[in-house]
Short mmCIF file of C-alpha atoms (C1' of nucleotides) in Angstrom, two decimals:
data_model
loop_
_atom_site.label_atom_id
_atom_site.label_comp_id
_atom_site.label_asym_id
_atom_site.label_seq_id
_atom_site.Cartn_x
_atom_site.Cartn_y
_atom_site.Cartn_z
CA UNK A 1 -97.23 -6.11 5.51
CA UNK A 2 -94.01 -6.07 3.99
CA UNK A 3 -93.42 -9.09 1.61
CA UNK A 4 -89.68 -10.27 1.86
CA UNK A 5 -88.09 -10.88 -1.81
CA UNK A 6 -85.76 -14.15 -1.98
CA UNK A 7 -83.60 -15.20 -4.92
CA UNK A 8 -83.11 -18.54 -5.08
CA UNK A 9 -79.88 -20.24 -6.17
CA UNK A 10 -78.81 -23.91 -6.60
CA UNK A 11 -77.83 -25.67 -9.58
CA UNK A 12 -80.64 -28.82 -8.75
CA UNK A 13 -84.19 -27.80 -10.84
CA UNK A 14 -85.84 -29.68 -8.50
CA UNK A 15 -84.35 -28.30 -5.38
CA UNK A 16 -85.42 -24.80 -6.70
CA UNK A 17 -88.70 -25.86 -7.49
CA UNK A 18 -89.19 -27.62 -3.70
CA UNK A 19 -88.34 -24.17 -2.19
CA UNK A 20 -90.03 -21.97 -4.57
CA UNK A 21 -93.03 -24.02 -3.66
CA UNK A 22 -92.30 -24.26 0.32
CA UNK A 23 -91.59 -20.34 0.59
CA UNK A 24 -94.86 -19.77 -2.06
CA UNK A 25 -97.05 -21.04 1.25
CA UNK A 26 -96.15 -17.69 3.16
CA UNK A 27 -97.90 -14.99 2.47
CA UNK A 28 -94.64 -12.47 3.26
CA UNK A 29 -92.05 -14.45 1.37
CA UNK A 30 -92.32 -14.11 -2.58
CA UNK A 31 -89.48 -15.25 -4.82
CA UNK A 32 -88.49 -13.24 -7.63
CA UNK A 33 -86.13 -14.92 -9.09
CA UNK A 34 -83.82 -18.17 -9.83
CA UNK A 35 -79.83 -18.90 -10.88
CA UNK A 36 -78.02 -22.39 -11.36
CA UNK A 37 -74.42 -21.04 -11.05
CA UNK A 38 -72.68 -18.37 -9.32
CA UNK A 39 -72.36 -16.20 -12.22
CA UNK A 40 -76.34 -16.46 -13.54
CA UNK A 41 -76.67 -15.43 -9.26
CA UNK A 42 -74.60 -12.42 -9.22
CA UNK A 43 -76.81 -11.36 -12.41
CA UNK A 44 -79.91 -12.04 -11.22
CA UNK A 45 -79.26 -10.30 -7.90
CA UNK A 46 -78.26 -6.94 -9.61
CA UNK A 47 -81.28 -7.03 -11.57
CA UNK A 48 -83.64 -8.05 -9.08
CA UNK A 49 -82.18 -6.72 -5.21
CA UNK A 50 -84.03 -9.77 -3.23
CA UNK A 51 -83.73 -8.89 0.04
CA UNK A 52 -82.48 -12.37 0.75
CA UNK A 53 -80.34 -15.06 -1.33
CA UNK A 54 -80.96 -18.64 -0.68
CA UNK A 55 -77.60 -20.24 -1.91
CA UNK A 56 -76.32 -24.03 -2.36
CA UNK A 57 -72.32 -24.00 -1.98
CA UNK A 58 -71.83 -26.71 -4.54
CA UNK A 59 -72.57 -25.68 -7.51
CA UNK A 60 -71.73 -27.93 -10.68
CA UNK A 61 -69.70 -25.82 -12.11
CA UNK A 62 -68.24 -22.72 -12.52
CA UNK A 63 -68.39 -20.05 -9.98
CA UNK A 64 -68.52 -21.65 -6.17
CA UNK A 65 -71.08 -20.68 -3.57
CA UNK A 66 -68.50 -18.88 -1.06
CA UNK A 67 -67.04 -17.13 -4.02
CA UNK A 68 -70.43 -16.12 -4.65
CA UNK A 69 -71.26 -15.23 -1.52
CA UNK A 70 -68.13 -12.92 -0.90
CA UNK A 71 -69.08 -11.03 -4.31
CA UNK A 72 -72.50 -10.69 -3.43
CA UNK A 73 -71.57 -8.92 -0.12
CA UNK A 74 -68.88 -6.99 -1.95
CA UNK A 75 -71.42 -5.61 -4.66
CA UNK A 76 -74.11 -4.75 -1.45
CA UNK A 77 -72.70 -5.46 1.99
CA UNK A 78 -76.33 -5.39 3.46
CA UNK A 79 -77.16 -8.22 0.68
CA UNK A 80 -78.17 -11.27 3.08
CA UNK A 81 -77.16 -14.66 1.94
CA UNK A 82 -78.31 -17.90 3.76
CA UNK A 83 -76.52 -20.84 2.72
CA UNK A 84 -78.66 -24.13 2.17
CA UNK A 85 -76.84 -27.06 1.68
CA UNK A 86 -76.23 -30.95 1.93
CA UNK A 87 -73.45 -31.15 3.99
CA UNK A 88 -72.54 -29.70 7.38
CA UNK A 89 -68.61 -29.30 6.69
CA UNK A 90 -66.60 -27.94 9.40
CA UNK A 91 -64.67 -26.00 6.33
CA UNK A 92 -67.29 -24.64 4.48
CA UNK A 93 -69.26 -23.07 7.62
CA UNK A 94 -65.96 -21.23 8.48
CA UNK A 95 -65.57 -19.99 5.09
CA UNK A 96 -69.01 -19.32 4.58
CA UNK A 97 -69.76 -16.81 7.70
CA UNK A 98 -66.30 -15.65 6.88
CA UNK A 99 -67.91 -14.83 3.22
CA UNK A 100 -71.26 -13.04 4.89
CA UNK A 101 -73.68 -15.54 5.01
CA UNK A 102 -76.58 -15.23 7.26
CA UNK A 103 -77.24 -18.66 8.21
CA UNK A 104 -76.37 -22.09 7.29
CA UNK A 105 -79.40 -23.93 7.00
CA UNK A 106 -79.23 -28.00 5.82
CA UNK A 107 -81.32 -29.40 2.98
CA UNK A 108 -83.21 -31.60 5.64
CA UNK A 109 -83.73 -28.42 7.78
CA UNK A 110 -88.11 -28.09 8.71
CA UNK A 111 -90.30 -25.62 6.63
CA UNK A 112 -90.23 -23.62 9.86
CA UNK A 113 -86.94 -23.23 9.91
CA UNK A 114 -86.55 -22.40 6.51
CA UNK A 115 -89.32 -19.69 7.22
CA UNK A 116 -87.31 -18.49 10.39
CA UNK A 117 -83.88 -17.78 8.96
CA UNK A 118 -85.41 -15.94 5.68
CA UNK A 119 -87.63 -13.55 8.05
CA UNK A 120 -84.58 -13.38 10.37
CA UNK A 121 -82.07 -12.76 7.97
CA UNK A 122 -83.83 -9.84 6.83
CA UNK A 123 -83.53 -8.29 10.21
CA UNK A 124 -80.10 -8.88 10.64
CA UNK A 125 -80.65 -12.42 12.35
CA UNK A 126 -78.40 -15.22 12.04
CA UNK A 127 -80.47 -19.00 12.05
CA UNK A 128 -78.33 -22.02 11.88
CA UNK A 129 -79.26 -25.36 11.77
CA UNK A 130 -78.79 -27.28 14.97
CA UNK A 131 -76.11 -29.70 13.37
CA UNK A 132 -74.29 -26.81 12.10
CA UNK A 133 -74.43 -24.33 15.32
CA UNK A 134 -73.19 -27.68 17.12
CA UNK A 135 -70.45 -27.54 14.99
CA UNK A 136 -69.74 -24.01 14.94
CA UNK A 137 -69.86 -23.88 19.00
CA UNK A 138 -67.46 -26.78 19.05
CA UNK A 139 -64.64 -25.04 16.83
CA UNK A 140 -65.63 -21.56 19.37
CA UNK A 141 -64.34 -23.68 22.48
CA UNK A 142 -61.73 -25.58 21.01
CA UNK A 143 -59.93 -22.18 19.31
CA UNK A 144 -56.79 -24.41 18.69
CA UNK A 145 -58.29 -26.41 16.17
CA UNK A 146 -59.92 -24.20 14.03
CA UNK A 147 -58.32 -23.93 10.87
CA UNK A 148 -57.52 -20.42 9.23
CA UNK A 149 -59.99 -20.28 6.10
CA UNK A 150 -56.22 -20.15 4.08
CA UNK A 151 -55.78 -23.43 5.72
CA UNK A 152 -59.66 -24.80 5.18
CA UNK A 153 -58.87 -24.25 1.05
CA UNK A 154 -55.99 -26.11 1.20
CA UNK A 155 -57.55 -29.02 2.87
CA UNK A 156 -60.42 -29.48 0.76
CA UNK A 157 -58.28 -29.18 -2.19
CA UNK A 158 -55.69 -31.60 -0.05
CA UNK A 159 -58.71 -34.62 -0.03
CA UNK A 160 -58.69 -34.16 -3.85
CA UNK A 161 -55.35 -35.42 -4.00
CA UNK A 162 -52.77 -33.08 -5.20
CA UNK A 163 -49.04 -32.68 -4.30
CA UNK A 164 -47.65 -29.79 -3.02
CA UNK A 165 -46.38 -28.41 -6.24
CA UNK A 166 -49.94 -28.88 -7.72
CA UNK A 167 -51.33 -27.43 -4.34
CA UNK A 168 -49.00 -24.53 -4.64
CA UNK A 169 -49.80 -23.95 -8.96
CA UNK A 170 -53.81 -23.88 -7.58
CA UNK A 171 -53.43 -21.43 -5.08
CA UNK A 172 -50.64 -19.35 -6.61
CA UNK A 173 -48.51 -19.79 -3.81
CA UNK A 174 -44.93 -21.34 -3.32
CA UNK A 175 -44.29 -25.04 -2.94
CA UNK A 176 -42.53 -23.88 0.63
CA UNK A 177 -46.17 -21.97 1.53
CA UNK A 178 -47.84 -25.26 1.21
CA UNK A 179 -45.34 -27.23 3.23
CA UNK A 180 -46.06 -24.43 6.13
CA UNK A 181 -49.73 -24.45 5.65
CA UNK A 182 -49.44 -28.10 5.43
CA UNK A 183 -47.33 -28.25 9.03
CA UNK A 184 -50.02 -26.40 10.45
CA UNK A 185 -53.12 -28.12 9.47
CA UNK A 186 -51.15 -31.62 10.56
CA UNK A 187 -50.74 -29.75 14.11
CA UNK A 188 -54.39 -28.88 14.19
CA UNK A 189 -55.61 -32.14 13.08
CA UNK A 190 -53.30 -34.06 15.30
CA UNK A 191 -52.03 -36.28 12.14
CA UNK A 192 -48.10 -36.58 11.07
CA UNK A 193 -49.32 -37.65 7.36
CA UNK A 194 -51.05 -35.86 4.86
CA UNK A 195 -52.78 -39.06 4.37
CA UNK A 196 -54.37 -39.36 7.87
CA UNK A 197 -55.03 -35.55 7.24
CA UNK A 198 -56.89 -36.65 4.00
CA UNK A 199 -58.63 -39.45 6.16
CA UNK A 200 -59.65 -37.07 9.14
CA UNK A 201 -60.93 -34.25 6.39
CA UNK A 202 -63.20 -36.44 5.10
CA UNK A 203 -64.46 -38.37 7.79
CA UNK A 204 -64.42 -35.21 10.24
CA UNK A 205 -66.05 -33.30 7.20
CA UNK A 206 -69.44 -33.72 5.82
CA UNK A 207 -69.00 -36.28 3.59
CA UNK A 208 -70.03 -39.10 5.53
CA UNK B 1 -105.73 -41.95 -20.47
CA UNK B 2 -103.96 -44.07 -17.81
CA UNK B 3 -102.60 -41.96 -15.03
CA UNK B 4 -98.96 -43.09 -13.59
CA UNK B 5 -98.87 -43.04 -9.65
CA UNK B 6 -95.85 -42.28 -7.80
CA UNK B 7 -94.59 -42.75 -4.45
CA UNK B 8 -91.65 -40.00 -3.44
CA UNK B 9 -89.37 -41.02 -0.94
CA UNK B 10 -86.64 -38.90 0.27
CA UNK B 11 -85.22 -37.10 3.90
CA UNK B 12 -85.24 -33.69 2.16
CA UNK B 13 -88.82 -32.09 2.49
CA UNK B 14 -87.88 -29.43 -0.13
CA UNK B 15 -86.85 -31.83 -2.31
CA UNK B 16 -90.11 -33.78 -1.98
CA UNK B 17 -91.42 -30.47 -2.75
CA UNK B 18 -90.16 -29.59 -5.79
CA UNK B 19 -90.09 -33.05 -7.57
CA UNK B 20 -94.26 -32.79 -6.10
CA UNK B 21 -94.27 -29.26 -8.06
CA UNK B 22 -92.49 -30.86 -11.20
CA UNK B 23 -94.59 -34.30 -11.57
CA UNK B 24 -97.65 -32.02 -10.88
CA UNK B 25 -96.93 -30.49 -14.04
CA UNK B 26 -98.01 -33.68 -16.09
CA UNK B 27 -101.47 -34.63 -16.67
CA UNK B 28 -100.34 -38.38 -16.66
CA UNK B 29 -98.32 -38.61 -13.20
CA UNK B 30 -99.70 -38.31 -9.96
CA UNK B 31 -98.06 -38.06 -6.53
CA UNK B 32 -100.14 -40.44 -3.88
CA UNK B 33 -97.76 -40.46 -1.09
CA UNK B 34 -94.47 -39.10 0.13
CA UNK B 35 -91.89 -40.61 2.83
CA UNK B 36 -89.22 -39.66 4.61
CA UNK B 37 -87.40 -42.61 5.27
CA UNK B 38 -86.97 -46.53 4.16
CA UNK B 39 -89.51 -47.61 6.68
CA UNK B 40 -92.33 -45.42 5.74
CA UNK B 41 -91.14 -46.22 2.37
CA UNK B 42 -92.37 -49.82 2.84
CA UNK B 43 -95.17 -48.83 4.75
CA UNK B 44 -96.78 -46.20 2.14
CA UNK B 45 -96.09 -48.39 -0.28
CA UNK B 46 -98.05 -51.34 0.80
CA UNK B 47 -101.04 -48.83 1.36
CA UNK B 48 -100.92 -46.77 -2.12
CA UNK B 49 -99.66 -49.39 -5.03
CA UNK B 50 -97.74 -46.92 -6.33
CA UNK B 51 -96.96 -47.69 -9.96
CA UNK B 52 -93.19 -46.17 -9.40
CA UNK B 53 -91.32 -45.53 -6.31
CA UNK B 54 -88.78 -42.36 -6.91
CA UNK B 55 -86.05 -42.77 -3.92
CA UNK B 56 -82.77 -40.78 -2.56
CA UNK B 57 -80.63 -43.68 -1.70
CA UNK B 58 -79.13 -41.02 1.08
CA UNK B 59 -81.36 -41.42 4.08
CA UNK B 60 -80.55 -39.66 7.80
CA UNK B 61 -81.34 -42.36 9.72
CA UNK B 62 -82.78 -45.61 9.48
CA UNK B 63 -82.78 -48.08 7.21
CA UNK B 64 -81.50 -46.87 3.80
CA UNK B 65 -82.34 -46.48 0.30
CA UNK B 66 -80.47 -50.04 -0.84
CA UNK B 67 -81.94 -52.08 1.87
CA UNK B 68 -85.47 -50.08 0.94
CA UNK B 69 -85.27 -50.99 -2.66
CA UNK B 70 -84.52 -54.92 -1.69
CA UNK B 71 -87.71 -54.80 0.39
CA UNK B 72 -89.86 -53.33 -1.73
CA UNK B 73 -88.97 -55.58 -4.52
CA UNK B 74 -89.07 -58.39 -2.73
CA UNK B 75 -92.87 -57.44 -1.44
CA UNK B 76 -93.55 -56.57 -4.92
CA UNK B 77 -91.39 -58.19 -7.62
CA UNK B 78 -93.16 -56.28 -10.19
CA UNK B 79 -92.58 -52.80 -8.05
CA UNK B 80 -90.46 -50.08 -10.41
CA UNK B 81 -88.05 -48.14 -8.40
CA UNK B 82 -85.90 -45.13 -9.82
CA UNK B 83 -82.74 -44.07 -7.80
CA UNK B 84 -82.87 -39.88 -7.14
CA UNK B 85 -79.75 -39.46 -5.85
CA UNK B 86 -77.20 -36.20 -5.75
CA UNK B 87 -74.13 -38.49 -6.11
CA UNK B 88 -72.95 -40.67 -9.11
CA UNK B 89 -71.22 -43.01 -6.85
CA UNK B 90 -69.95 -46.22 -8.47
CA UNK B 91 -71.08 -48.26 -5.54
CA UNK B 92 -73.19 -46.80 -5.46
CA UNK B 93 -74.95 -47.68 -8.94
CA UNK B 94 -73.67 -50.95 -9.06
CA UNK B 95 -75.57 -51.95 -5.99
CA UNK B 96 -78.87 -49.87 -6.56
CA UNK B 97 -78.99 -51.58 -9.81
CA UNK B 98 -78.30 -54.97 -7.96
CA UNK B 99 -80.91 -54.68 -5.68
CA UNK B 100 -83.35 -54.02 -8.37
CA UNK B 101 -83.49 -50.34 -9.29
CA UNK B 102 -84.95 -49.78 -12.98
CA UNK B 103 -83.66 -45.50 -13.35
CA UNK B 104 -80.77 -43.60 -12.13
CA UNK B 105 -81.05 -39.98 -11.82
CA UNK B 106 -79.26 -37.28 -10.44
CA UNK B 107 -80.73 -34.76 -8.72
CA UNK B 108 -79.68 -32.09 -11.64
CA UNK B 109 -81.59 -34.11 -14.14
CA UNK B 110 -83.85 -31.75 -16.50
CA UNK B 111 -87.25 -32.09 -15.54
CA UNK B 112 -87.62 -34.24 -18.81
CA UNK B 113 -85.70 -36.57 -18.15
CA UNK B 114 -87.21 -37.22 -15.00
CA UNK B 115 -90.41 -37.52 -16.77
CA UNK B 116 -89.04 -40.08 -19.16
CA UNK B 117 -87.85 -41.92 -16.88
CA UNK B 118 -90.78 -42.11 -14.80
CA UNK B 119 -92.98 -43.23 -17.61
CA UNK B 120 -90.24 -45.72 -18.83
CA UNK B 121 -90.02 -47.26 -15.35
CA UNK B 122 -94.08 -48.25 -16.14
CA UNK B 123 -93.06 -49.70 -19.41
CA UNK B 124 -89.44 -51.46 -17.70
CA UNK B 125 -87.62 -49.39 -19.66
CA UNK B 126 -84.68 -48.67 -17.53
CA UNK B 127 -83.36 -44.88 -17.86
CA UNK B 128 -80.11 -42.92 -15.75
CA UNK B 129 -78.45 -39.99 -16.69
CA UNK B 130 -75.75 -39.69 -18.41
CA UNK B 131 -72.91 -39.54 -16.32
CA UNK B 132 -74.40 -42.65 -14.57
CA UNK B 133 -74.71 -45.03 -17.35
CA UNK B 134 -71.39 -43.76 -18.63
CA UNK B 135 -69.87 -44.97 -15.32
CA UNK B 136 -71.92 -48.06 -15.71
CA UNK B 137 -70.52 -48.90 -19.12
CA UNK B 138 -66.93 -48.00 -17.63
CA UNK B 139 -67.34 -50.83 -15.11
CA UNK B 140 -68.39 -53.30 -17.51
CA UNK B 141 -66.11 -52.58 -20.18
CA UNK B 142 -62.83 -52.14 -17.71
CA UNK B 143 -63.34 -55.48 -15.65
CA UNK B 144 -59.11 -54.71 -15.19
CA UNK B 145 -59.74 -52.46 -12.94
CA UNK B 146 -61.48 -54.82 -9.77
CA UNK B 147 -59.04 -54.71 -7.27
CA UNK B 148 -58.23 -58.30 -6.15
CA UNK B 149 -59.31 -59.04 -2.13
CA UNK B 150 -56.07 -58.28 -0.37
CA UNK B 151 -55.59 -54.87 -2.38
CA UNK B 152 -59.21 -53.73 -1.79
CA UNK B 153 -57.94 -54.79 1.96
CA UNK B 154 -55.36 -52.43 1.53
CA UNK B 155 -56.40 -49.25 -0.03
CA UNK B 156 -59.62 -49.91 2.81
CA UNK B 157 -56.59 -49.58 5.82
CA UNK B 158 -54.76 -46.69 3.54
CA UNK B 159 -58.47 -44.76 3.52
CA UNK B 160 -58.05 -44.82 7.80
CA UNK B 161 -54.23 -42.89 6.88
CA UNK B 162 -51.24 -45.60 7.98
CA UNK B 163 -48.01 -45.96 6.63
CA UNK B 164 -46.23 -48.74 4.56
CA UNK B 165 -44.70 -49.49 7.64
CA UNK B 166 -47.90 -49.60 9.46
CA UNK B 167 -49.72 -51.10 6.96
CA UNK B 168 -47.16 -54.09 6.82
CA UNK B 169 -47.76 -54.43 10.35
CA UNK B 170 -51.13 -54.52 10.24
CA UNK B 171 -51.49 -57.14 7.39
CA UNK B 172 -47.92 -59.19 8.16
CA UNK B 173 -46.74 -58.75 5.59
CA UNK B 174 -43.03 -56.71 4.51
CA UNK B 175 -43.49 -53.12 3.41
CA UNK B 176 -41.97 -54.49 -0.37
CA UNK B 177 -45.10 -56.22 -0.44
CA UNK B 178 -47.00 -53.59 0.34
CA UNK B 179 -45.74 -51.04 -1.84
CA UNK B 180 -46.56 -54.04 -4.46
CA UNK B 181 -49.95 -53.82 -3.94
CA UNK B 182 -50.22 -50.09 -3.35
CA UNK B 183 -48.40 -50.11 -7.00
CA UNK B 184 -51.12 -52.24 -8.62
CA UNK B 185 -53.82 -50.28 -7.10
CA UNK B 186 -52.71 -46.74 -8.37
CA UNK B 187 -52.71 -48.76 -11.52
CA UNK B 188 -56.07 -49.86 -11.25
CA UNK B 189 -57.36 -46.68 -9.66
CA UNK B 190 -55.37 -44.06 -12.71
CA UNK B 191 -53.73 -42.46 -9.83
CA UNK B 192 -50.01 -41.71 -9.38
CA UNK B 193 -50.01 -40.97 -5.35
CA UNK B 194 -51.46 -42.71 -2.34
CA UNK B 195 -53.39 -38.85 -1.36
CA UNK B 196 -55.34 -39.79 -4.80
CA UNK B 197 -55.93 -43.34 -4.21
CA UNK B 198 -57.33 -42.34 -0.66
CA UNK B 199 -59.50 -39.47 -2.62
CA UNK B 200 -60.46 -41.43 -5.51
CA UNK B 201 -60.87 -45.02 -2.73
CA UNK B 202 -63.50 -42.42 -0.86
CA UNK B 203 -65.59 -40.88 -3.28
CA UNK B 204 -65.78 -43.94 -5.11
CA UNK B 205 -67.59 -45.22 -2.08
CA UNK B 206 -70.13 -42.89 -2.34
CA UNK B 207 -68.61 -40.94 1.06
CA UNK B 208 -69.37 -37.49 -0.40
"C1'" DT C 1 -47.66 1.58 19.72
"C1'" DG C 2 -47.19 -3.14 20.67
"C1'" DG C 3 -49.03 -7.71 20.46
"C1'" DT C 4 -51.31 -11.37 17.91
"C1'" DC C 5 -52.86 -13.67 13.58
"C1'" DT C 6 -52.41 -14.84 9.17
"C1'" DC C 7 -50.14 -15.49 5.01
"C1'" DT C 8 -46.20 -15.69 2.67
"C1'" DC C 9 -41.36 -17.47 1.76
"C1'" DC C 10 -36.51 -19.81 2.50
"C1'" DA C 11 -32.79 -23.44 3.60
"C1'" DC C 12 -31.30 -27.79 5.33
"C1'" DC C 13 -31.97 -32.33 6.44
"C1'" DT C 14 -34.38 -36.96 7.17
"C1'" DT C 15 -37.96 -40.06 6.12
"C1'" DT C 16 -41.34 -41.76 3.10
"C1'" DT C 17 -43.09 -42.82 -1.09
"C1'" DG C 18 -43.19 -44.22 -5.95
"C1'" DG C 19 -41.13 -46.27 -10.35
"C1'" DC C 20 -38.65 -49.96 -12.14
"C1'" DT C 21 -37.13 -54.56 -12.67
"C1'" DG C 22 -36.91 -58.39 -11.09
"C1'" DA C 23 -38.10 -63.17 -8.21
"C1'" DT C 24 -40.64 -67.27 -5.74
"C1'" DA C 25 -44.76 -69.83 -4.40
"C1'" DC C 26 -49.36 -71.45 -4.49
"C1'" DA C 27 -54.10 -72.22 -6.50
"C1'" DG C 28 -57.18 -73.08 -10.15
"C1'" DC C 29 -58.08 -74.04 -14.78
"C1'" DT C 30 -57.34 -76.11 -19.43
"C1'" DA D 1 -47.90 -79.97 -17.86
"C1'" DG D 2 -48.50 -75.18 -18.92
"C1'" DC D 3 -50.95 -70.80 -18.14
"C1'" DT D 4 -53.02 -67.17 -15.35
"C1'" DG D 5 -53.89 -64.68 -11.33
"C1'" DT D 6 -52.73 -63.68 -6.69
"C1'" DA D 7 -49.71 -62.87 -2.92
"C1'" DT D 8 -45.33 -62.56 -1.22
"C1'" DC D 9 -40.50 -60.45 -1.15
"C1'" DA D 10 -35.87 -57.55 -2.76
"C1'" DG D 11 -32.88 -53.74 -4.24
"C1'" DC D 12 -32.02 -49.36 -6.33
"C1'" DC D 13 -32.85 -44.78 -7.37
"C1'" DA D 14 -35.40 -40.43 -7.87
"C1'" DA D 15 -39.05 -37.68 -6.25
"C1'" DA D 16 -42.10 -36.16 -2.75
"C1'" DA D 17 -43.23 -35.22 1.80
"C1'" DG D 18 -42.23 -33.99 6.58
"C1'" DG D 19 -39.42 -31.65 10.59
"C1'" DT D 20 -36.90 -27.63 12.16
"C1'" DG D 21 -35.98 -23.09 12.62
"C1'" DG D 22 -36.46 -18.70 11.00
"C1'" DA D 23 -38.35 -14.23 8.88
"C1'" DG D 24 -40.96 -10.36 6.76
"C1'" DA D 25 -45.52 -8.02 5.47
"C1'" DG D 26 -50.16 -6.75 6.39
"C1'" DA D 27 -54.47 -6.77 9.21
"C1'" DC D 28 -56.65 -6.16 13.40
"C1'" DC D 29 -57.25 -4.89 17.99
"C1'" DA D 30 -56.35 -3.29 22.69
#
DNA sequence: TGGTCTCTCCACCTTTTGGCTGATACAGCT
DNA sequence: AGCTGTATCAGCCAAAAGGTGGAGAGACCA
């Protein structure tokens, strides 16, 4: 039997510790190692080449998880990532299989599950957690409303509050690029202010 | 040597996990029963006695972690909860802490610290991490900042996206008066535009 | 190769918002 | 009777945001 090697990162001690003792029940899932940022990840999957990297998107600081992801799968394009998280944001599943991940799996997801996507990921499976492949088939019929991941990073940075010209200084772009991302995303949402855009984010997002 | 016993209560089974794996680690605590929401909260407390209750105040569905910590004191005046939360929200604290919570923790809390405050609960010691009693003692110490009943009206309307216009409409009252309030409550909030106040209005509610 | 997306940028104009400095009225408290 | 806090309203001006219409570069795909 092969054993499947799974690298576990999420900036929670206890989180890590819950998984490292759920995936220490299977016989053909061993984890070899632990990071709390982005940065320690990247590290600890050079040294170790897990076959599979469990990874929370927020991360405290530092590094985040899509960035991660996307250098992970730069680095080793067959690297599989599964992303297990809190929330089931529409923005951060786009971004995320547009990074490489595997799956999307939420923190309340069932051991079995948990199981599943590691021993599917390996084989080139994606498993998603019913929320989130809800989600993900909604955007798939509706193709109008699916935001461009450009237009995804401006909207989460949008429900933090800044102008355009601060908008523009984070993203290295003009103030005028904004204003046409901005245009866009209103048209999507079906808002006229960036206020009800801020409002729909949130509540449409997975911060509820 | 007394052993502490400890109830776990939260949605997340790998986060049950890994606080079970943690706690395990110490001769003195003991894990004798685990739920998954506020109703078998109540209900696995009345069976075991535990000494401390450790509880995510986020809860899918069902009654939630407040209402569960009201209950359980109210069975059980003596009963010491600790809050185990992933989000520092100010409402958050201010009403865990009302309904009778002795700890605040986050989620990223060292393993000591958890410890500590697990063995403080037993004593009444009361023990959060940093960032929460540093909110804590912002609230007390900035009593300035309580927005007055119409404002906290208003930013609640300005969260759902309207304009001055609209919210004049809505309220009757003249948009002057509105961008009166809307002044005061930047002022309050330490924000300069109404995309901040909406931001800041929302995660202040514990919405992330 | 041509079409479609995406991302980037520009100019012009209107509407909205925010900053500032006022004012009146009412309620509650001392 | 004064003081404080709250809620209401006004005008003026500068800054920010939104609407319109356009355009070029690069990626991807049929």
């Amino acid at each position: 039997m092969t054993t499947i090697s799974v690298l576990l990162v999420d900036d929670h001690t206890v989180v890590r510790s819950g998984l490292k003792a759920l995936l220490g029940t299977q016989a053909d899932i061993v984890v070899v190692g632990e990071a709390a940022s982005g940065e320690e990840a990247l590290e600890a999957a050079q040294q170790h080449s897990p076959a599979v990297v469990l990874m929370d998107l927020a991360m405290g600081a530092g590094m985040d998880g899509i960035e991660a992801i996307k250098q992970l799968r730069q680095r080793n394009p067959k690297q599989a990532v599964i992303v297990f998280t809190t929330y089931d944001s529409d923005a951060d599943i786009v971004r995320a299989v547009d990074a490489g991940a595997m799956g999307y799996l939420l923190k309340d997801a069932a051991p079995e599950e948990i199981f599943a996507a590691v021993r599917g990921a390996v084989q080139g499976k994606s498993v998603m957690s019913a929320p989130v492949a809800s989600r993900l088939f909604q955007q798939l019929r509706n193709p109008d409303e699916i935001l461009t991941p450009r237009e995804a990073e401006l909207l989460s940075l949008l429900t933090e509050g800044l102008s355009n010209r601060d908008l523009g200084k984070r993203l290295f772009i003009s103030e005028a690029t904004v204003k046409t991302h901005l245009a866009h995303i209103y048209a999507k949402l079906g808002v006229e202010t960036r206020a009800a855009a801020i409002a729909t984010a949130i509540r449409r997002e997975g911060m509820r």
